[in-house]
Tab-separated table of C-alpha atoms and ligand atoms in Angstrom:
chain	number	residue	atom	x	y	z
A	1295	MET	CA	65.577	97.996	17.700
A	1296	SER	CA	64.879	94.936	19.880
A	1297	SER	CA	62.442	95.165	22.726
A	1298	VAL	CA	60.980	93.062	25.479
A	1299	THR	CA	57.548	93.954	26.747
A	1300	ILE	CA	55.720	92.127	29.500
A	1301	GLN	CA	51.956	91.828	29.716
A	1302	PRO	CA	50.011	92.889	32.827
A	1303	GLN	CA	49.824	90.766	35.952
A	1304	SER	CA	46.280	89.604	35.194
A	1305	TYR	CA	47.690	86.762	33.069
A	1306	ASP	CA	49.735	85.317	35.952
A	1307	TYR	CA	49.151	81.843	37.416
A	1308	PRO	CA	46.024	82.550	39.488
A	1309	ALA	CA	47.562	81.112	42.659
A	1310	GLN	CA	45.361	83.194	44.957
A	1311	ASN	CA	42.183	81.781	43.432
A	1312	ALA	CA	43.434	78.306	42.663
A	1313	ALA	CA	40.972	75.574	43.483
A	1314	GLY	CA	41.001	71.779	43.393
A	1315	ILE	CA	44.114	70.226	41.951
A	1316	THR	CA	45.313	73.551	40.520
A	1317	CYS	CA	46.018	74.527	44.139
A	1318	THR	CA	49.465	73.263	45.114
A	1319	ALA	CA	48.298	72.217	48.597
A	1320	GLN	CA	45.705	69.957	46.958
A	1321	ALA	CA	48.339	68.592	44.604
A	1322	TRP	CA	50.583	67.727	47.564
A	1323	ALA	CA	47.609	66.066	49.262
A	1324	ASN	CA	47.282	63.822	46.205
A	1325	VAL	CA	50.914	62.702	46.108
A	1326	PRO	CA	50.928	58.897	46.511
A	1327	PRO	CA	52.177	57.718	49.940
A	1328	PRO	CA	55.520	55.836	50.016
A	1329	LEU	CA	55.190	52.087	49.439
A	1330	GLN	CA	56.556	49.314	51.681
A	1331	ALA	CA	59.485	47.468	50.031
A	1332	THR	CA	57.529	44.234	49.419
A	1333	GLU	CA	54.516	46.087	48.037
A	1334	LYS	CA	56.787	48.133	45.764
A	1335	ALA	CA	58.570	45.039	44.448
A	1336	ALA	CA	55.232	43.364	43.656
A	1337	ILE	CA	53.915	46.440	41.800
A	1338	VAL	CA	57.166	46.872	39.832
A	1339	SER	CA	57.164	43.233	38.778
A	1340	ARG	CA	53.494	43.398	37.679
A	1341	ILE	CA	54.167	46.619	35.695
A	1342	LYS	CA	57.116	44.975	33.931
A	1343	GLN	CA	54.962	42.016	32.939
A	1344	LEU	CA	52.076	44.201	31.723
A	1345	LEU	CA	54.302	46.573	29.754
A	1346	LYS	CA	55.374	43.542	27.687
A	1347	GLU	CA	51.938	41.956	27.434
A	1348	LYS	CA	50.259	45.208	26.401
A	1349	ASP	CA	52.994	46.434	24.041
A	1350	ALA	CA	53.507	49.572	26.108
A	1351	ALA	CA	56.537	51.830	26.684
A	1352	LEU	CA	57.121	53.978	29.758
A	1353	VAL	CA	58.573	57.437	29.202
A	1354	ALA	CA	59.425	59.610	32.205
A	1355	HIS	CA	60.646	63.130	32.901
A	1356	TYR	CA	63.744	63.714	35.064
A	1357	TYR	CA	61.599	65.302	37.802
A	1358	VAL	CA	59.439	62.256	38.604
A	1359	ASP	CA	60.157	59.788	41.390
A	1360	GLY	CA	63.477	57.915	40.997
A	1361	ASP	CA	61.759	54.490	41.093
A	1362	ILE	CA	59.729	55.463	38.027
A	1363	GLN	CA	62.822	56.735	36.198
A	1364	ASP	CA	64.628	53.441	36.955
A	1365	LEU	CA	61.647	51.395	35.811
A	1366	ALA	CA	61.454	53.304	32.520
A	1367	LEU	CA	65.125	52.602	31.806
A	1368	GLU	CA	64.955	48.949	32.912
A	1369	THR	CA	62.017	48.248	30.609
A	1370	GLY	CA	63.402	49.802	27.416
A	1371	GLY	CA	61.535	53.077	27.928
A	1372	TYR	CA	63.119	56.473	28.348
A	1373	VAL	CA	63.956	59.219	30.865
A	1374	ALA	CA	64.475	62.607	29.291
A	1375	ASP	CA	63.748	66.315	29.011
A	1376	SER	CA	60.509	67.431	27.388
A	1377	LEU	CA	62.003	67.666	23.867
A	1378	GLU	CA	63.395	64.129	23.889
A	1379	MET	CA	60.271	62.719	25.568
A	1380	ALA	CA	58.245	64.026	22.612
A	1381	ARG	CA	60.662	62.588	20.061
A	1382	PHE	CA	60.886	59.207	21.818
A	1383	GLY	CA	57.102	58.810	22.021
A	1384	LYS	CA	56.691	59.650	18.336
A	1385	ASN	CA	59.428	57.286	17.130
A	1386	HIS	CA	58.701	54.306	19.385
A	1387	SER	CA	56.869	51.370	17.838
A	1388	ALA	CA	54.786	50.479	20.941
A	1389	LYS	CA	51.002	50.627	20.621
A	1390	ASN	CA	50.648	52.222	24.059
A	1391	LEU	CA	52.629	54.924	25.819
A	1392	ILE	CA	52.627	55.620	29.541
A	1393	VAL	CA	53.855	59.172	30.128
A	1394	ALA	CA	55.071	59.919	33.666
A	1395	GLY	CA	55.271	63.676	33.892
A	1396	VAL	CA	52.715	66.453	33.642
A	1397	ARG	CA	49.648	66.869	31.464
A	1398	PHE	CA	51.219	68.815	28.590
A	1399	MET	CA	53.755	65.996	28.091
A	1400	GLY	CA	50.976	63.425	27.678
A	1401	GLU	CA	49.086	65.731	25.334
A	1402	THR	CA	52.182	66.305	23.200
A	1403	ALA	CA	52.690	62.538	22.918
A	1404	LYS	CA	49.066	62.062	21.837
A	1405	ILE	CA	49.203	64.935	19.335
A	1406	LEU	CA	52.271	63.373	17.712
A	1407	SER	CA	50.968	59.774	17.818
A	1408	PRO	CA	47.178	59.686	17.427
A	1409	GLU	CA	47.360	56.004	16.500
A	1410	LYS	CA	48.789	55.161	19.936
A	1411	ARG	CA	46.878	55.115	23.206
A	1412	VAL	CA	48.581	57.464	25.667
A	1413	PHE	CA	48.079	57.121	29.431
A	1414	MET	CA	49.242	59.099	32.462
A	1415	PRO	CA	49.465	57.899	36.098
A	1416	ASP	CA	47.430	60.942	37.210
A	1417	LEU	CA	45.612	63.127	34.707
A	1418	ASP	CA	45.405	65.936	37.265
A	1419	ALA	CA	49.182	66.445	37.202
A	1420	THR	CA	49.421	69.883	35.655
A	1421	CYS	CA	51.862	72.818	35.487
A	1422	SER	CA	51.612	76.441	36.659
A	1423	LEU	CA	52.719	77.672	33.215
A	1424	ASP	CA	49.900	75.765	31.536
A	1425	LEU	CA	47.393	76.929	34.199
A	1426	GLY	CA	48.510	80.534	33.831
A	1427	CYS	CA	47.918	80.656	30.083
A	1428	ASP	CA	44.233	80.248	29.399
A	1429	ALA	CA	43.519	79.509	25.722
A	1430	LYS	CA	40.756	82.150	25.426
A	1431	ASP	CA	42.882	84.891	27.027
A	1432	PHE	CA	45.772	83.861	24.840
A	1433	ALA	CA	43.604	84.198	21.728
A	1434	LYS	CA	42.826	87.811	22.724
A	1435	PHE	CA	46.502	88.557	23.290
A	1436	ARG	CA	47.414	87.042	19.923
A	1437	ALA	CA	44.658	88.937	18.111
A	1438	LEU	CA	46.173	92.208	19.323
A	1439	HIS	CA	49.500	91.371	17.641
A	1440	PRO	CA	48.830	89.762	14.268
A	1441	ASP	CA	52.219	90.913	12.951
A	1442	ARG	CA	54.142	88.639	15.329
A	1443	VAL	CA	55.229	85.013	14.962
A	1444	VAL	CA	53.676	83.066	17.847
A	1445	VAL	CA	56.199	80.942	19.776
A	1446	VAL	CA	54.907	78.921	22.722
A	1447	TYR	CA	56.767	76.896	25.297
A	1448	ALA	CA	55.961	73.172	25.481
A	1449	ASN	CA	54.421	73.789	28.936
A	1450	THR	CA	51.037	74.831	27.509
A	1451	SER	CA	47.723	73.158	26.722
A	1452	ALA	CA	46.948	71.661	23.308
A	1453	ALA	CA	44.443	74.527	22.842
A	1454	VAL	CA	47.244	77.107	23.206
A	1455	LYS	CA	49.596	75.151	20.945
A	1456	ALA	CA	46.800	75.082	18.359
A	1457	GLN	CA	47.222	78.876	18.109
A	1458	ALA	CA	51.006	78.867	17.709
A	1459	ASP	CA	53.405	78.945	14.786
A	1460	TRP	CA	56.181	77.268	16.776
A	1461	MET	CA	56.424	75.162	19.909
A	1462	VAL	CA	59.806	75.168	21.662
A	1463	THR	CA	61.304	73.539	24.746
A	1464	SER	CA	64.154	74.896	26.839
A	1465	SER	CA	66.525	72.676	24.807
A	1466	CYS	CA	65.839	74.402	21.512
A	1467	ALA	CA	64.185	77.772	22.278
A	1468	LEU	CA	67.385	79.745	21.876
A	1469	ALA	CA	68.292	78.224	18.488
A	1470	ILE	CA	64.785	78.636	17.086
A	1471	VAL	CA	64.260	82.224	18.258
A	1472	HIS	CA	67.745	83.137	17.021
A	1473	GLN	CA	66.827	81.791	13.575
A	1474	LEU	CA	63.492	83.661	13.599
A	1475	LYS	CA	65.340	86.861	14.442
A	1476	LEU	CA	67.744	86.308	11.527
A	1477	ASP	CA	64.654	85.855	9.332
A	1478	GLY	CA	63.481	89.334	10.450
A	1479	LYS	CA	60.541	88.099	12.540
A	1480	LYS	CA	59.028	89.791	15.591
A	1481	ILE	CA	57.901	87.350	18.262
A	1482	LEU	CA	54.978	86.894	20.598
A	1483	TRP	CA	56.172	84.570	23.372
A	1484	ALA	CA	54.225	82.608	25.997
A	1485	PRO	CA	53.980	81.716	28.767
A	1486	ASP	CA	57.236	81.736	30.821
A	1487	ARG	CA	58.415	85.304	31.395
A	1488	HIS	CA	61.834	84.279	32.760
A	1489	LEU	CA	62.723	81.972	29.877
A	1490	GLY	CA	61.368	84.566	27.421
A	1491	ARG	CA	63.462	87.318	28.963
A	1492	TYR	CA	66.566	85.137	28.896
A	1493	ILE	CA	66.055	84.198	25.231
A	1494	GLN	CA	65.457	87.864	24.371
A	1495	GLU	CA	68.666	88.879	26.146
A	1496	GLN	CA	70.697	86.180	24.371
A	1497	THR	CA	69.284	86.697	20.872
A	1498	GLY	CA	68.331	90.401	20.863
A	1499	ALA	CA	65.027	89.408	19.210
A	1500	ASP	CA	61.991	91.683	19.423
A	1501	MET	CA	59.765	89.727	21.837
A	1502	LEU	CA	56.479	90.452	23.531
A	1503	LEU	CA	56.194	88.249	26.623
A	1504	TRP	CA	53.255	86.637	28.404
A	1505	ASN	CA	53.566	87.003	32.157
A	1506	GLY	CA	53.642	83.383	33.356
A	1507	ALA	CA	56.052	81.597	35.685
A	1508	CYS	CA	56.951	78.171	37.015
A	1509	ILE	CA	56.089	78.023	40.716
A	1510	VAL	CA	59.149	75.854	41.373
A	1511	HIS	CA	61.896	77.822	39.600
A	1512	ASP	CA	60.412	81.194	40.525
A	1513	GLU	CA	61.289	80.412	44.158
A	1514	PHE	CA	65.073	80.332	43.755
A	1515	ARG	CA	66.637	83.287	45.544
A	1516	ALA	CA	69.780	85.068	44.281
A	1517	VAL	CA	70.723	86.417	47.687
A	1518	GLU	CA	70.728	82.905	49.203
A	1519	LEU	CA	72.505	81.468	46.163
A	1520	GLU	CA	75.256	84.059	46.523
A	1521	LEU	CA	75.810	83.020	50.153
A	1522	LEU	CA	75.929	79.345	49.131
A	1523	LYS	CA	78.382	80.131	46.332
A	1524	ALA	CA	80.611	81.969	48.795
A	1525	SER	CA	80.803	78.858	50.993
A	1526	HIS	CA	81.477	76.607	47.943
A	1527	PRO	CA	83.752	78.838	45.842
A	1528	HIS	CA	84.762	76.032	43.438
A	1529	ALA	CA	81.258	74.752	42.784
A	1530	MET	CA	79.794	75.136	39.316
A	1531	VAL	CA	76.328	76.707	39.343
A	1532	LEU	CA	73.726	75.151	37.022
A	1533	VAL	CA	70.456	77.038	36.491
A	1534	HIS	CA	67.311	76.165	34.517
A	1535	PRO	CA	66.217	79.220	32.496
A	1536	GLU	CA	62.738	79.217	34.068
A	1537	SER	CA	64.484	80.851	37.069
A	1538	PRO	CA	64.456	84.616	37.798
A	1539	GLN	CA	67.052	86.833	36.098
A	1540	ALA	CA	69.093	87.491	39.259
A	1541	VAL	CA	69.525	83.714	39.700
A	1542	VAL	CA	70.365	83.129	36.007
A	1543	ASP	CA	72.977	85.894	36.287
A	1544	LEU	CA	74.844	83.846	38.923
A	1545	ALA	CA	75.001	80.704	36.757
A	1546	ASP	CA	77.971	79.073	35.078
A	1547	VAL	CA	75.616	76.992	32.934
A	1548	VAL	CA	72.043	77.921	31.996
A	1549	GLY	CA	70.184	75.112	30.268
A	1550	SER	CA	67.424	72.558	29.977
A	1551	THR	CA	67.299	69.552	32.292
A	1552	SER	CA	69.335	67.476	29.815
A	1553	ALA	CA	71.912	70.280	29.406
A	1554	MET	CA	72.294	70.434	33.199
A	1555	ILE	CA	72.859	66.674	33.398
A	1556	LYS	CA	75.436	66.897	30.603
A	1557	ALA	CA	77.208	69.710	32.454
A	1558	VAL	CA	77.549	67.528	35.582
A	1559	VAL	CA	78.705	64.474	33.633
A	1560	ASP	CA	81.209	66.383	31.440
A	1561	GLY	CA	82.325	69.030	33.949
A	1562	THR	CA	85.679	68.785	35.694
A	1563	ALA	CA	84.429	70.510	38.877
A	1564	THR	CA	83.828	68.260	41.881
A	1565	GLU	CA	80.877	70.275	43.278
A	1566	TYR	CA	77.703	71.487	41.499
A	1567	ILE	CA	74.950	73.751	42.797
A	1568	VAL	CA	71.757	72.711	41.011
A	1569	ALA	CA	68.904	75.217	40.529
A	1570	THR	CA	66.038	73.100	39.232
A	1571	ASP	CA	63.543	70.543	40.559
A	1572	LYS	CA	65.344	68.174	42.942
A	1573	GLY	CA	63.946	65.147	41.074
A	1574	ILE	CA	66.820	65.596	38.624
A	1575	LEU	CA	69.400	64.695	41.294
A	1576	HIS	CA	68.453	61.005	41.013
A	1577	ARG	CA	69.702	60.737	37.415
A	1578	MET	CA	72.650	63.064	38.041
A	1579	ARG	CA	73.842	60.863	40.931
A	1580	GLN	CA	73.560	57.752	38.783
A	1581	LEU	CA	75.499	59.286	35.894
A	1582	ALA	CA	78.098	61.145	37.975
A	1583	PRO	CA	78.421	59.242	41.272
A	1584	ASN	CA	81.643	60.967	42.297
A	1585	LYS	CA	80.357	64.539	41.977
A	1586	LYS	CA	78.943	66.425	44.961
A	1587	LEU	CA	75.499	67.865	44.168
A	1588	ILE	CA	74.049	70.701	46.235
A	1589	GLU	CA	70.437	71.879	45.921
A	1590	ALA	CA	70.151	75.608	45.216
A	1591	PRO	CA	68.304	77.416	48.026
A	1592	THR	CA	64.714	78.610	47.883
A	1593	ALA	CA	64.631	79.808	51.488
A	1594	GLY	CA	66.697	81.735	54.030
A	1595	ASN	CA	68.570	80.643	57.142
A	1596	SER	CA	65.588	80.849	59.474
A	1597	ALA	CA	63.608	78.393	57.351
A	1598	THR	CA	63.337	74.761	58.455
A	1599	CYS	CA	64.224	73.586	54.960
A	1600	LYS	CA	66.798	75.207	52.631
A	1601	SER	CA	65.218	74.090	49.381
A	1602	CYS	CA	61.689	73.072	48.494
A	1603	ALA	CA	62.328	72.901	44.756
A	1604	HIS	CA	60.021	70.053	43.863
A	1605	CYS	CA	57.047	70.248	41.548
A	1606	PRO	CA	53.888	69.056	43.336
A	1607	TRP	CA	52.333	67.920	40.066
A	1608	MET	CA	55.388	65.893	39.021
A	1609	ALA	CA	55.268	64.346	42.518
A	1610	MET	CA	51.728	63.080	41.844
A	1611	ASN	CA	53.160	60.390	39.531
A	1612	GLY	CA	53.348	57.059	41.359
A	1613	LEU	CA	53.947	53.374	40.623
A	1614	GLN	CA	50.348	52.495	41.535
A	1615	GLY	CA	49.138	55.063	38.988
A	1616	ILE	CA	51.234	53.384	36.283
A	1617	LEU	CA	49.832	50.002	37.233
A	1618	ASN	CA	46.295	51.398	37.044
A	1619	CYS	CA	46.954	52.621	33.478
A	1620	LEU	CA	48.001	49.111	32.469
A	1621	GLU	CA	45.375	47.167	34.409
A	1622	THR	CA	42.294	49.335	33.992
A	1623	SER	CA	43.201	51.724	31.116
A	1624	SER	CA	42.801	54.640	33.516
A	1625	GLY	CA	44.338	58.035	32.814
A	1626	GLU	CA	43.964	57.972	29.043
A	1627	ILE	CA	44.726	61.228	27.207
A	1628	PHE	CA	42.360	62.427	24.498
A	1629	VAL	CA	42.819	65.515	22.330
A	1630	ALA	CA	39.952	66.649	20.089
A	1631	GLU	CA	40.947	66.079	16.462
A	1632	PRO	CA	40.569	69.700	15.208
A	1633	ILE	CA	42.782	70.936	18.082
A	1634	ARG	CA	45.246	68.086	17.593
A	1635	LEU	CA	45.688	68.853	13.906
A	1636	LYS	CA	46.281	72.556	14.559
A	1637	ALA	CA	48.702	71.875	17.442
A	1638	LEU	CA	50.591	69.278	15.415
A	1639	THR	CA	51.970	71.872	12.991
A	1640	CYS	CA	53.936	73.848	15.579
A	1641	ILE	CA	55.296	70.708	17.285
A	1642	GLU	CA	56.400	69.096	14.012
A	1643	ARG	CA	58.042	72.358	12.986
A	1644	MET	CA	60.166	72.191	16.155
A	1645	LEU	CA	61.015	68.499	15.678
A	1646	ASP	CA	62.029	69.099	12.045
A	1647	PHE	CA	64.138	72.108	12.973
A	1648	THR	CA	65.977	70.263	15.749
A	1649	LYS	CA	66.532	67.223	13.517
A	1650	ASN	CA	67.742	69.218	10.517
A	1651	HIS	CA	69.897	71.786	12.334
A	1652	PRO	CA	71.990	69.964	14.934
A	1653	ASP	CA	74.726	72.543	14.241
A	1654	LEU	CA	72.480	75.502	15.166
A	1655	LEU	CA	71.231	73.635	18.211
A	1656	ALA	CA	74.750	72.914	19.416
A	1657	LYS	CA	75.783	76.529	18.805
A	1658	ALA	CA	72.801	77.821	20.777
A	1659	GLN	CA	73.467	75.294	23.564
A	1660	HIS	CA	76.946	76.770	23.678
A	1661	GLY	CA	75.275	80.142	24.246
A	1662	PHE	CA	73.650	78.666	27.340
A	1663	VAL	CA	77.019	77.631	28.730
A	1664	LYS	CA	78.344	80.868	30.118
A	1665	ASN	CA	81.496	79.742	31.847
A	1666	ILE	CA	82.093	76.063	31.247
A	1667	GLY	CA	85.844	76.647	31.034
A	1668	ALA	CA	85.855	77.394	34.750
A	1669	ALA	CA	84.630	73.908	35.567
B	2560	13P	P1	62.849	70.581	30.274
B	2560	13P	O1	62.325	70.776	28.906
B	2560	13P	O2	64.162	71.269	30.498
B	2560	13P	O3	62.883	69.138	30.627
B	2560	13P	O4	61.874	71.323	31.301
B	2560	13P	C1	60.540	70.972	31.478
B	2560	13P	C2	60.000	71.585	32.698
B	2560	13P	O5	58.836	71.458	32.999
B	2560	13P	C3	60.912	72.356	33.527
B	2560	13P	O6	60.277	72.806	34.667
B	2561	SF4	FE1	55.548	73.255	35.320
B	2561	SF4	FE2	57.421	74.175	36.908
B	2561	SF4	FE3	56.328	71.800	37.384
B	2561	SF4	FE4	58.012	72.175	35.259
B	2561	SF4	S1	58.511	72.288	37.439
B	2561	SF4	S2	56.051	71.073	35.274
B	2561	SF4	S3	57.439	74.247	34.688
B	2561	SF4	S4	55.282	73.785	37.477
């Protein structure tokens, strides 16, 4: 009989006690100020020159500033979801990688490519899922359930990955957990409770869930989304699975950032309601200029702003930070070798699975698409 059990609140992101950069207000205070056009052009041109001179590639997540995404693409780098960022960094021949995203993305790149130097525009750019899953607490949780296969989301520290059997991202979690269930395995899942619940519902696997959440996706509100849907009855609703169940239940497509972009590009609908970080709209607009994109609401009618779905730590990535990496070698990522070696196993297992089973991945992606025919 399948089950889903959630751990006590004590493992939540400690927002009440957050200090320094782990506090979102501090993160916002550290977001680089907008640049004047001439200053921006000068920095972009210098970065382009240094990327070549220093044999460096820029890889960016869909949530970072649009100028950084454009620069990555213009310079032969990459803009992607967390699965493809990891694969790109590993396969690229450059000696140096600049990772624009959050800390776990830089760590994953370093774990996969110890021979490369990996830099980040701001090493303090973190993630509430990573912060809410302390490696020592996680070890205690794991020790209580030695009979379970340990599956962790990419949004965790290297020290947590070092304790896992599998790492997954939202692109491949469904396919991998489905396979583990077919193999008769019981699963210990961390840290995102919403993604874990969704995967459990879709696969019927026996999963014990850590009680973490993404502070951005956790804010989407079903009641507001329903009102928005009512005023846009033909819009297709795209939801990232880090969102609460009531929001996921209203979706036409539930998927990773890349699956959401694909849904906009391939969909025949003219309007799309997008429930994920608003940074993604930049790439969606470029790839599907004729589609109308509407941000899913995080607040009610009396609020001054309808949606504040933007990750403060992703927002800390700036062009000046990238230039600093190239000019002064600032923001270098280091992972202690014993941790790196342990964490490598679960990441390589995921990369091998996704490479060797494109059929299972596509089938599971299809599971994410609840109602694509209505598009
Ligand atoms: P993706 O793997 O879908 O890119 O998601 C990463 C993330 O941090 C979402 O909040
Ligand atoms: Fe983490 Fe959420 Fe930010 Fe993604 S959007 S990096 S899950 S806090």
